[in-house]
Short mmCIF file of C-alpha atoms and ligand atoms in Angstrom, two decimals:
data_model
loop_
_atom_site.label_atom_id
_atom_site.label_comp_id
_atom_site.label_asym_id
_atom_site.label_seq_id
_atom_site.Cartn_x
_atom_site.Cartn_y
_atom_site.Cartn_z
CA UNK A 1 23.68 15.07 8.76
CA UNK A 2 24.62 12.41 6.32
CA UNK A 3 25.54 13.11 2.85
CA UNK A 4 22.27 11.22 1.78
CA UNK A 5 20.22 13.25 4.23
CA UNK A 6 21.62 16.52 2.80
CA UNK A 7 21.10 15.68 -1.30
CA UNK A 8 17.41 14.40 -0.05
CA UNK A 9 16.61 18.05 1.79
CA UNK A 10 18.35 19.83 -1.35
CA UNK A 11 15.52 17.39 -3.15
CA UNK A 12 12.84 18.30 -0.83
CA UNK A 13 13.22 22.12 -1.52
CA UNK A 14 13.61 21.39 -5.42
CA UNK A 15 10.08 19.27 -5.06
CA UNK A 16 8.32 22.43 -3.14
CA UNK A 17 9.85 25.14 -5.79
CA UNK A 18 9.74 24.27 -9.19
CA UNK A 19 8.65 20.46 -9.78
CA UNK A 20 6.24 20.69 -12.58
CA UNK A 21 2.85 20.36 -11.15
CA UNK A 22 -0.61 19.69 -12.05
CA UNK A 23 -4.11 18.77 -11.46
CA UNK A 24 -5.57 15.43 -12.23
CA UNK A 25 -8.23 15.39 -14.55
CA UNK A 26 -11.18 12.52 -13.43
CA UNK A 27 -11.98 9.82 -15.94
CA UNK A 28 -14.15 7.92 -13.96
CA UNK A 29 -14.75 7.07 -10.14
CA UNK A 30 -15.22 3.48 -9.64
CA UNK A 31 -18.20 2.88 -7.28
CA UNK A 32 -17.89 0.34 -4.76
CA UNK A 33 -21.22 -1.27 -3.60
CA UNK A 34 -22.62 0.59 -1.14
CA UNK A 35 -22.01 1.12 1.92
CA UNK A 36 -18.47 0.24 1.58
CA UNK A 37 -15.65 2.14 1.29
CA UNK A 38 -11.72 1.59 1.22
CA UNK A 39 -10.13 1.15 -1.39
CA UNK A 40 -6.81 1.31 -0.43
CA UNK A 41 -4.64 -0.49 -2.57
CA UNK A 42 -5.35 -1.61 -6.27
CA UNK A 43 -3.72 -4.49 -8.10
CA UNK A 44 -3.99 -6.08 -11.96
CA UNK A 45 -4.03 -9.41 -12.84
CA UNK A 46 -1.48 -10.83 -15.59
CA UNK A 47 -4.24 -10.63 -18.60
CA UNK A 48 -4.85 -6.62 -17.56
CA UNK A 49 -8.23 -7.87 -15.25
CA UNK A 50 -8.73 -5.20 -12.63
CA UNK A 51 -8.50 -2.93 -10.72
CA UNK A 52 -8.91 -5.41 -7.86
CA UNK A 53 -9.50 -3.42 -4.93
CA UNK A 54 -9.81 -4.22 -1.05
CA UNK A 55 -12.59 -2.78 0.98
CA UNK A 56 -13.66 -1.89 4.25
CA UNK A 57 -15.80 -5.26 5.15
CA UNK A 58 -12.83 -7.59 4.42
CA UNK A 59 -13.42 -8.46 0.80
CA UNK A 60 -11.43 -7.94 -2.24
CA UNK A 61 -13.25 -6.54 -5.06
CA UNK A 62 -12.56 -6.81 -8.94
CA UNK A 63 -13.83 -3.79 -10.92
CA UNK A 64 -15.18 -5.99 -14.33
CA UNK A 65 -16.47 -3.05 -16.77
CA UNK A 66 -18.16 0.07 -16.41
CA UNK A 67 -21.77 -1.88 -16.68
CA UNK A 68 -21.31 -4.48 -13.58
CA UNK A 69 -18.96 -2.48 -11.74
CA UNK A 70 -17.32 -4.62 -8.80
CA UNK A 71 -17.71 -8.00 -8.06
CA UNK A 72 -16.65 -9.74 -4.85
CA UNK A 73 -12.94 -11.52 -5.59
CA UNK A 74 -12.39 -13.39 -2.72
CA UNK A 75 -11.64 -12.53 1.06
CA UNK A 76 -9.02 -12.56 3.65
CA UNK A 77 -10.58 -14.32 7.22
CA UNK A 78 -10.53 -18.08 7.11
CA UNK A 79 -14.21 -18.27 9.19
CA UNK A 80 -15.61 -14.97 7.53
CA UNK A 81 -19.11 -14.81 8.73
CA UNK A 82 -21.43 -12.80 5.96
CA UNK A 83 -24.10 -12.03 8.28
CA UNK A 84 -21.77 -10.14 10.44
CA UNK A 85 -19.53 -8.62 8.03
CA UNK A 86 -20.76 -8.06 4.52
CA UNK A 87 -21.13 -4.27 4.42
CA UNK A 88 -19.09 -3.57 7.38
CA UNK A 89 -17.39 0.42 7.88
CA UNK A 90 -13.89 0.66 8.61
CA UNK A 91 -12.42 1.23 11.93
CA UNK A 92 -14.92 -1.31 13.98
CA UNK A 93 -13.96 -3.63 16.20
CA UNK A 94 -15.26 -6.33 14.64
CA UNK A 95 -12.80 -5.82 11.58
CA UNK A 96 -10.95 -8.15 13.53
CA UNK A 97 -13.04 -11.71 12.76
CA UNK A 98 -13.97 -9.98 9.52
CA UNK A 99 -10.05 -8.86 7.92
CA UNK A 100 -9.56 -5.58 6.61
CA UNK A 101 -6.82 -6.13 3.49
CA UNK A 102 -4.87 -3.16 3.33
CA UNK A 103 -2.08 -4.08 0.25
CA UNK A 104 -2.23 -5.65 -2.71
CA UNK A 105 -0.31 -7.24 -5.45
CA UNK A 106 0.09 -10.25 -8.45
CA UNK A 107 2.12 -12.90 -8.72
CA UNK A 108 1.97 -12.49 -12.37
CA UNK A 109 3.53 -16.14 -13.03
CA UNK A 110 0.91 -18.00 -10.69
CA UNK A 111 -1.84 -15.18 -11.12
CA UNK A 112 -1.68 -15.39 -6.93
CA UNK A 113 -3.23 -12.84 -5.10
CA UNK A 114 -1.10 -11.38 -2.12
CA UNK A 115 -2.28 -9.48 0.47
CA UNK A 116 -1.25 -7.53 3.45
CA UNK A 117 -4.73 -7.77 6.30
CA UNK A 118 -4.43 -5.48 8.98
CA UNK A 119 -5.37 -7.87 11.21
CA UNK A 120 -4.55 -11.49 9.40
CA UNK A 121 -0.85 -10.34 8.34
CA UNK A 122 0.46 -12.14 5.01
CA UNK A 123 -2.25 -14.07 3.07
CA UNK A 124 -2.25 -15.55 -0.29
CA UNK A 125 -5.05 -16.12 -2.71
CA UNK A 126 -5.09 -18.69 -5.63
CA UNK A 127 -6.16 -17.98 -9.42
CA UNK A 128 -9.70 -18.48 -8.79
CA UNK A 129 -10.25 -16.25 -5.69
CA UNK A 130 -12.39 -16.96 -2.66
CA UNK A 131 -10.68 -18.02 0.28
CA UNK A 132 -7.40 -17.06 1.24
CA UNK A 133 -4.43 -19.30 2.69
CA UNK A 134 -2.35 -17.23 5.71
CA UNK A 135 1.43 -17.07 4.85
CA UNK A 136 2.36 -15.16 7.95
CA UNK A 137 0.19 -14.25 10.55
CA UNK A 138 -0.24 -13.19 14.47
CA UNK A 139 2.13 -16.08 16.71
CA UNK A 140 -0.23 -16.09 19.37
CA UNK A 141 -3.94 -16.80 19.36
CA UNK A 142 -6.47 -14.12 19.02
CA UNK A 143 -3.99 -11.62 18.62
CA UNK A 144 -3.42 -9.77 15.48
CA UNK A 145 -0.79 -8.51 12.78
CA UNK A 146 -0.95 -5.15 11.74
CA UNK A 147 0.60 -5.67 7.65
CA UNK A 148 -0.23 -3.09 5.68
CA UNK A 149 2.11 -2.30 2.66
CA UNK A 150 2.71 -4.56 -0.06
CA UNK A 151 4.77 -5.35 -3.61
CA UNK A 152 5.92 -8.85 -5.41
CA UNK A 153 8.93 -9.24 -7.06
CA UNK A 154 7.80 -9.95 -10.64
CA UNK A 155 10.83 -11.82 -11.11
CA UNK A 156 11.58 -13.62 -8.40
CA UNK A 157 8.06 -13.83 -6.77
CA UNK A 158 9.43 -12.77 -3.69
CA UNK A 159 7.02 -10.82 -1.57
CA UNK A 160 7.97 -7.67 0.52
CA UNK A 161 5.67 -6.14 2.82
CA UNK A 162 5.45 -4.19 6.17
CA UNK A 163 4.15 -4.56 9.66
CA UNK A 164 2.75 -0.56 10.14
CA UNK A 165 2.88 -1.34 14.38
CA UNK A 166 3.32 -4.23 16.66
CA UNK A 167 1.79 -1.12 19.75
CA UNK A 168 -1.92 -0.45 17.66
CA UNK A 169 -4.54 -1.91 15.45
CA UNK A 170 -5.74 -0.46 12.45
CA UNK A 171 -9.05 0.34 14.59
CA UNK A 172 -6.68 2.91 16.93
CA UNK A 173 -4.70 4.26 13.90
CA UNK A 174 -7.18 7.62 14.10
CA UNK A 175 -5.91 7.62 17.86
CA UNK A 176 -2.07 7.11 16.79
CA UNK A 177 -2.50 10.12 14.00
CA UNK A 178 -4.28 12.40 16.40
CA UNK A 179 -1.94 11.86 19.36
CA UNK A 180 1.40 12.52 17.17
CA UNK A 181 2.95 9.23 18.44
CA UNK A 182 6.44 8.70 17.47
CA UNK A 183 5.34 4.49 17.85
CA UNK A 184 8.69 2.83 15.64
CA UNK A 185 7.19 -0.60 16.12
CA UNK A 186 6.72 -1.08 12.55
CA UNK A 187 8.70 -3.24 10.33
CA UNK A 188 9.55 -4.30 6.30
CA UNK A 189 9.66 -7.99 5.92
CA UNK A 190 10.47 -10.35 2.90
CA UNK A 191 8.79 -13.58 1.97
CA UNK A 192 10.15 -16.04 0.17
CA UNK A 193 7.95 -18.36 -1.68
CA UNK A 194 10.55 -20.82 -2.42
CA UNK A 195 11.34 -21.66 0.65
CA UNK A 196 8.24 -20.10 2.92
CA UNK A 197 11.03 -18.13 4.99
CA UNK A 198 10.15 -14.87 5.80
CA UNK A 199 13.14 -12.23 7.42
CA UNK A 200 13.05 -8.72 8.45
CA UNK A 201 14.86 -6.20 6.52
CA UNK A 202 14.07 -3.12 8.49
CA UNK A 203 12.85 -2.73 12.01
CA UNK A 204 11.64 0.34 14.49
CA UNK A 205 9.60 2.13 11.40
CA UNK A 206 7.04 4.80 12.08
CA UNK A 207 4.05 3.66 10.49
CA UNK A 208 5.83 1.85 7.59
CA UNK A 209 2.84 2.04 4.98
CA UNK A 210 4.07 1.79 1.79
CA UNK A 211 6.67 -0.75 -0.20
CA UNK A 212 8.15 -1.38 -3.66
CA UNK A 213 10.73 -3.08 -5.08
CA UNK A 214 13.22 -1.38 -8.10
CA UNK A 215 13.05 -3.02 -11.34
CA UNK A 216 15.75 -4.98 -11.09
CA UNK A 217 15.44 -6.07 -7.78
CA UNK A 218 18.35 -4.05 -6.33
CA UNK A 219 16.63 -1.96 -4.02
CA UNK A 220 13.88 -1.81 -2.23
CA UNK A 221 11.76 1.56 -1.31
CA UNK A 222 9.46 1.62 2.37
CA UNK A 223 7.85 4.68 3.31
CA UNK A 224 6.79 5.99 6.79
CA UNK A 225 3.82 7.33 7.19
CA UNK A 226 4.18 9.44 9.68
CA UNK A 227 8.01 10.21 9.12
CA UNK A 228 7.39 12.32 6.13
CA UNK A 229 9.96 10.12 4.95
CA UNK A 230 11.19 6.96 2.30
CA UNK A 231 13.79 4.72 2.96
CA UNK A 232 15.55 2.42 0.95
CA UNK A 233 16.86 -0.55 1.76
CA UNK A 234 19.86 -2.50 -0.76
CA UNK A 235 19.37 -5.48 -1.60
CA UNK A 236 22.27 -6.43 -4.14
CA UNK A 237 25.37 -4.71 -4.66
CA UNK A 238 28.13 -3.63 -2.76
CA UNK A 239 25.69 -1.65 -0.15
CA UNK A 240 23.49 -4.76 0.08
CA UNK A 241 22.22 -5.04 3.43
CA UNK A 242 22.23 -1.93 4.53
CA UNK A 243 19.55 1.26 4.55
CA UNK A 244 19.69 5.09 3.95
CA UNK A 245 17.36 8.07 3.54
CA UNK A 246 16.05 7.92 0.09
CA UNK A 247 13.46 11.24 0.14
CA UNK A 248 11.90 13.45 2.96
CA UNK A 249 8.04 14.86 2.09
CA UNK A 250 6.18 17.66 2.62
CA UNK A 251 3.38 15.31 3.81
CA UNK A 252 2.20 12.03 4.48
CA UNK A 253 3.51 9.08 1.98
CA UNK A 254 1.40 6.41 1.65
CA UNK A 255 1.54 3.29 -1.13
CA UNK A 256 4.54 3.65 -3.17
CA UNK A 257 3.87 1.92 -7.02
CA UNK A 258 6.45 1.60 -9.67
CA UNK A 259 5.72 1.81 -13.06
CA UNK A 260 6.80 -0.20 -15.98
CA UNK A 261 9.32 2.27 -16.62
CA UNK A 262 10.87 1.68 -13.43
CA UNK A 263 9.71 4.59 -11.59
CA UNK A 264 7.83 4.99 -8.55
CA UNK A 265 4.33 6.94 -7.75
CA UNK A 266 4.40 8.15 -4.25
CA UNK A 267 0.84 8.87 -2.63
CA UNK A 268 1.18 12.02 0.03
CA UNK A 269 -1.34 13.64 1.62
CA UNK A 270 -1.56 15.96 4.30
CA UNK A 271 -1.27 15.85 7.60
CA UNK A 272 -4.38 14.71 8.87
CA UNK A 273 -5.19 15.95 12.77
CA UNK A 274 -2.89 19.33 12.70
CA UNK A 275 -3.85 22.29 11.24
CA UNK A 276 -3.72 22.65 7.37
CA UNK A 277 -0.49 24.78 6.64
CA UNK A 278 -1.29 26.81 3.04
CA UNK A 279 1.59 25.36 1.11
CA UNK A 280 -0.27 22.38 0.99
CA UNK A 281 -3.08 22.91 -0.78
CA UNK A 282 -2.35 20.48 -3.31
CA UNK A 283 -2.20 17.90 -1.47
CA UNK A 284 -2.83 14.68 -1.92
CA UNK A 285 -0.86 14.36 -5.02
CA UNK A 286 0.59 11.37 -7.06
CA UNK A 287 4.53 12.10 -6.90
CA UNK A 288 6.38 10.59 -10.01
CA UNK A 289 10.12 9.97 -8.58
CA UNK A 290 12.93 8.24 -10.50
CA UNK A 291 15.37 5.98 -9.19
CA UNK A 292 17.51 8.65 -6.81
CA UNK A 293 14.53 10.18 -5.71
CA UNK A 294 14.25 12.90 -7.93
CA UNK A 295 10.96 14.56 -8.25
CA UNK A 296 9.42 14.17 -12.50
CA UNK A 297 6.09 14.87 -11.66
CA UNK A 298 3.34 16.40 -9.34
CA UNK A 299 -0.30 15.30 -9.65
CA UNK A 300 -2.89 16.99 -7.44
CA UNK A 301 -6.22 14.50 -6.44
CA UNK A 302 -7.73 17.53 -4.72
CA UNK A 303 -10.66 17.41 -7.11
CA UNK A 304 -11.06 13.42 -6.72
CA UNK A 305 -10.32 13.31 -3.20
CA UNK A 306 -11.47 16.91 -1.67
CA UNK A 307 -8.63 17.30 0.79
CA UNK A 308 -9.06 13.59 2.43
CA UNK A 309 -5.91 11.53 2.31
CA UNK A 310 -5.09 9.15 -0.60
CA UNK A 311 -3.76 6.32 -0.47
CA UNK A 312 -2.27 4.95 -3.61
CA UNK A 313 -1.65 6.58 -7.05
CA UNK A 314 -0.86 3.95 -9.75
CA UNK A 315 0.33 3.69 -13.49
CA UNK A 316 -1.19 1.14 -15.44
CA UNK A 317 -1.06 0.35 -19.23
CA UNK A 318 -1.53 4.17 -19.78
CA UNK A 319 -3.72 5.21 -16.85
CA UNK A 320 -3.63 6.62 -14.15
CA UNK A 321 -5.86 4.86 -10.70
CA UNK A 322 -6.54 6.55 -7.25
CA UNK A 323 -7.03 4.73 -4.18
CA UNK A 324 -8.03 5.56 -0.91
CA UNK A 325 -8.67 4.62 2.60
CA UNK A 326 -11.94 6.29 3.45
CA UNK A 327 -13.71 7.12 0.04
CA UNK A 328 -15.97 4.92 -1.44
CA UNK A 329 -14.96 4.91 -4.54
CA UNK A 330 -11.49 4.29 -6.78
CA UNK A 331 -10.47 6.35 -9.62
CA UNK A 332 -9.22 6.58 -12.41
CA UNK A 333 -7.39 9.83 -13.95
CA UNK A 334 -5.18 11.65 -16.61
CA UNK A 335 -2.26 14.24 -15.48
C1 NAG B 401 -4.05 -1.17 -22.77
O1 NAG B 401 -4.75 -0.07 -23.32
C2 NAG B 401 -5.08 -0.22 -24.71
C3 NAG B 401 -5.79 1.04 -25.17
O2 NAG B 401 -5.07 2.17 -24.77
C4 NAG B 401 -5.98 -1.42 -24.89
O3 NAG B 401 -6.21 -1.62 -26.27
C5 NAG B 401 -5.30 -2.66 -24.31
O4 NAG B 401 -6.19 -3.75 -24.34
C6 NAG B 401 -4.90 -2.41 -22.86
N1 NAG B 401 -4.16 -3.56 -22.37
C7 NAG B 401 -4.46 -4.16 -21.23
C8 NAG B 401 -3.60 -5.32 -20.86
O5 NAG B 401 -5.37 -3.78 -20.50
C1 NAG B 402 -22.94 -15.70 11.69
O1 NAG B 402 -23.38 -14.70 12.57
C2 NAG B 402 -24.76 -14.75 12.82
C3 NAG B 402 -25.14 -13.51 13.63
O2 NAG B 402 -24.34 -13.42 14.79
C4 NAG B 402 -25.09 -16.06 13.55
O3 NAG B 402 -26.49 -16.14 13.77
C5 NAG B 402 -24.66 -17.23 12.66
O4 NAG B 402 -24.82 -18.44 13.35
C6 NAG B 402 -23.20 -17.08 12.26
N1 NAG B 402 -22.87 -18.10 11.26
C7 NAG B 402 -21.87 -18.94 11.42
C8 NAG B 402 -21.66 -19.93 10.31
O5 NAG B 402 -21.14 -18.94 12.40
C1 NAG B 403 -10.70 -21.22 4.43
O1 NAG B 403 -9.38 -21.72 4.65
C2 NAG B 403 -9.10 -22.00 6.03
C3 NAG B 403 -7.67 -22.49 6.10
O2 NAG B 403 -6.83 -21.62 5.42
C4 NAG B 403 -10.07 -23.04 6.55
O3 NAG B 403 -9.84 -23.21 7.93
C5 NAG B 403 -11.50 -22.57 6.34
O4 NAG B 403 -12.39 -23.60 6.72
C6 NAG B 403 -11.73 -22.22 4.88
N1 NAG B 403 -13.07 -21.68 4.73
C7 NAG B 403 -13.88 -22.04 3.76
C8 NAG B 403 -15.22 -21.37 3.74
O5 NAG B 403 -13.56 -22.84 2.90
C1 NAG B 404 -10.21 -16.51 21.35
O1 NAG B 404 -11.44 -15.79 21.23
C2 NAG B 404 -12.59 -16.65 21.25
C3 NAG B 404 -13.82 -15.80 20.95
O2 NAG B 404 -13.64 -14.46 21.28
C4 NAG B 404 -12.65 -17.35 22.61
O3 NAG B 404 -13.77 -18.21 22.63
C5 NAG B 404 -11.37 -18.16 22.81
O4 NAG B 404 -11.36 -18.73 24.10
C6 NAG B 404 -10.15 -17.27 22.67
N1 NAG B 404 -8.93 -18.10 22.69
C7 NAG B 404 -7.85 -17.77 23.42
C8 NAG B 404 -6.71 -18.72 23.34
O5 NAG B 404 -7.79 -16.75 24.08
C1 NAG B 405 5.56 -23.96 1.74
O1 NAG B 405 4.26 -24.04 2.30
C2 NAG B 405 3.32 -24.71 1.46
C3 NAG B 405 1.93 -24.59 2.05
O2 NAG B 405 1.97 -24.35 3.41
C4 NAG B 405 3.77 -26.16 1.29
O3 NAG B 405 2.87 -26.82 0.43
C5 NAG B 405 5.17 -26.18 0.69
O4 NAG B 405 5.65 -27.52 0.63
C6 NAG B 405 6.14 -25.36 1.52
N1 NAG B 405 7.42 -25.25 0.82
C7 NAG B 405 8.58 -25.41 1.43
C8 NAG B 405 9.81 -25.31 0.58
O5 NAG B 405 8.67 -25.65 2.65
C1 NAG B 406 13.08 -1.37 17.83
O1 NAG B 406 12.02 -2.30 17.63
C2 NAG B 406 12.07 -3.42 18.49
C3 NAG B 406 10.95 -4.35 18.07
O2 NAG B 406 11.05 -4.68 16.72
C4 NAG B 406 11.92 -2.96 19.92
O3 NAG B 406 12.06 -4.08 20.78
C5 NAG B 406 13.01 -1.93 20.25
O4 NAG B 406 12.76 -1.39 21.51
C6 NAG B 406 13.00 -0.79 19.24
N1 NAG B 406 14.13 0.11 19.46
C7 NAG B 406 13.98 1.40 19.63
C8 NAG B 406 15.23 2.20 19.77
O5 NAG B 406 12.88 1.93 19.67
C1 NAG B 407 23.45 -9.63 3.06
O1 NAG B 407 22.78 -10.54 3.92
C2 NAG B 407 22.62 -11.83 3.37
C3 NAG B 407 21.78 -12.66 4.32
O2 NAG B 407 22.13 -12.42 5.64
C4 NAG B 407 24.02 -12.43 3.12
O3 NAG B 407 23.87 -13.71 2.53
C5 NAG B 407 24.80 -11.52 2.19
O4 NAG B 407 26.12 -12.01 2.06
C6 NAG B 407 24.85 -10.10 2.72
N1 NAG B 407 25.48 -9.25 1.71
C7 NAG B 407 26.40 -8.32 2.01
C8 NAG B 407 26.97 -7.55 0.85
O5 NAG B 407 26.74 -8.07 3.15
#
């Protein structure tokens, strides 16, 4: 065991004893229109617009006031067809002519819209919404790319995000939890706008889901879904280059969201197709980490989210938002 893997499992038993816990108290649940559902990753646009959300039938929505709720932003499949898709559930097949965006974030210089599709990979979407551009996407016709996690360098622009499996579709990821596949197809990659290059940082992830980069730029955090686990990968500084452990879970991690204090909000929920074990009844929580991984904060979403997973917990001018992959509805919350 490395020393990193030993100061992470002295963390994980400090996070299940005596982190200071608590239950989130609802402010409001942000409808989307019916019948959708998904809301998986959130974003906020450079004048505090937002939440922009993505959904189930391949749109992204943007939540404008508690009167009009959410209107459509713009969408992710260059030949959308409305007919077929608008109002489309998760998990069909046909998610795959319609887009399903998974991850989210602002390029707060350009006010671009990035997102990770599960089945379009990296797309881009200008100031004024609508139709998206593909950065990075499937090599071969008809097939698909599987990105799911997503965060922009507010600095430098530069986009990381990951590939959660080259072996299944978002359509079999039900099959891939239920089977308790080890698949470490997935991937982090890093887009550069600058230049339009795009490398891989990390390969042979299990479900890579979630990504952020640290405030300055020095790190960057990726978390496996179905690892229990973070890594972190350097990315200046005499380690640059190279990976290591960064936290172990007692559950799922999902999207990972720093907040302007430099800290990161870890989604985790439990773990969905095996037996509930009691000590997680709190689950899913937001999990407020600092730089080395040290546990600040425990927030349970059991009374937003009933025990389905979460997917994203985010801090935003004060605020606290909720996402999810199944519900139909963001939220928004107080610890
Ligand atoms: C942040 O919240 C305050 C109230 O707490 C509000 O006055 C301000 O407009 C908000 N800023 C943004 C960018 O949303
Ligand atoms: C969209 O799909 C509908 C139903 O299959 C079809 O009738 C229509 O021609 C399609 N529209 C376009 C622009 O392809
Ligand atoms: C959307 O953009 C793609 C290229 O990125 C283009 O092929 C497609 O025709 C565009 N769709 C619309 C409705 O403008
Ligand atoms: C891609 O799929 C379309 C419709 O399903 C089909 O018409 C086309 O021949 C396929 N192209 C390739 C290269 O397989
Ligand atoms: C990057 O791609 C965009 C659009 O595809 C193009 O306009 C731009 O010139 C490219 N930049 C570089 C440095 O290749
Ligand atoms: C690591 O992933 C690559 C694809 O990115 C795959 O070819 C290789 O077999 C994987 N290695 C292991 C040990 O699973
Ligand atoms: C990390 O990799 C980049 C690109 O391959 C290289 O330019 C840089 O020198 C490397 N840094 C270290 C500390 O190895």
């Amino acid at each position: 065991m490395s020393k990193s893997m030993v100061v992470s499992v002295i963390l994980l038993a400090i996070f299940l004893l005596c982190s200071p816990s608590s239950v989130a108290v609802l402010l409001n649940k942000l409808q989307l229109p019916p019948p959708l559902t998904g809301p998986e990753s959130l974003a906020f646009d450079r004048n505090g617009g937002g939440p922009y959300v993505t959904s189930s039938d391949g749109r992204i929505f943007k939540y404008v006031g508690s009167n009009e709720g959410f209107k459509e932003y713009a969408y992710t499949a260059p030949n959308r067809n409305r007919t077929i898709c608008d109002g489309l559930a998760d998990f069909s097949v046909v998610q795959a002519i319609c887009g399903r965006p998974l991850g989210l974030g602002f390029n707060h210089q350009t006010n671009d819209l990035y997102v990770a599709d599960a089945y379009f990979g990296l797309v881009k979407v200008g100031p004024n919404g609508g139709n998206a551009t593909q950065l990075v996407g499937p090599t071969q016709a008809n097939s698909t790319m599987f990105a799911d996690g997503l965060d922009v360098d507010p600095d430098t622009g530069i986009v990381y995000f990951t590939i959660a499996s080259t072996n299944y579709k978002l359509k079999d990821f039900q099959t891939v939890l239920a089977s308790g596949s080890g698949d470490n197809s997935g991937s982090l990659l890093r887009y550069d706008p600058s230049t339009n290059q795009t490398t891989v940082l990390l390969r042979n992830l299990t479900i890579p889901s979630g990504v952020a980069v640290s405030k300055e730029g020095s790190f960057v955090l990726v978390s496996e879904y179905l690892a229990n686990r973070i890594q972190r990968v350097w990315l200046k500084g005499p380690r640059a280059n190279s990976s290591e452990l960064f936290m172990l879970l007692a559950g799922r991690p999902d999207n990972i969201k720093r907040n302007s204090g430099g800290q990161f909000w870890i989604s985790v929920s439990s773990f969905l197709g095996t037996p509930r074990s009691p000590g997680c009844s709190t689950l899913p929580s937001g999990v407020r980490v600092n730089e080395n991984g040290l546990v600040l904060q425990i927030v349970s979403l059991v009374e937003e989210y009933g025990p389905e997973a979460a997917s994203e917990v985010q801090e935003y001018n004060g605020t606290l938002y909720g996402g999810s992959l199944l519900a139909s509805y963001a939220t928004s919350f107080t610890s």
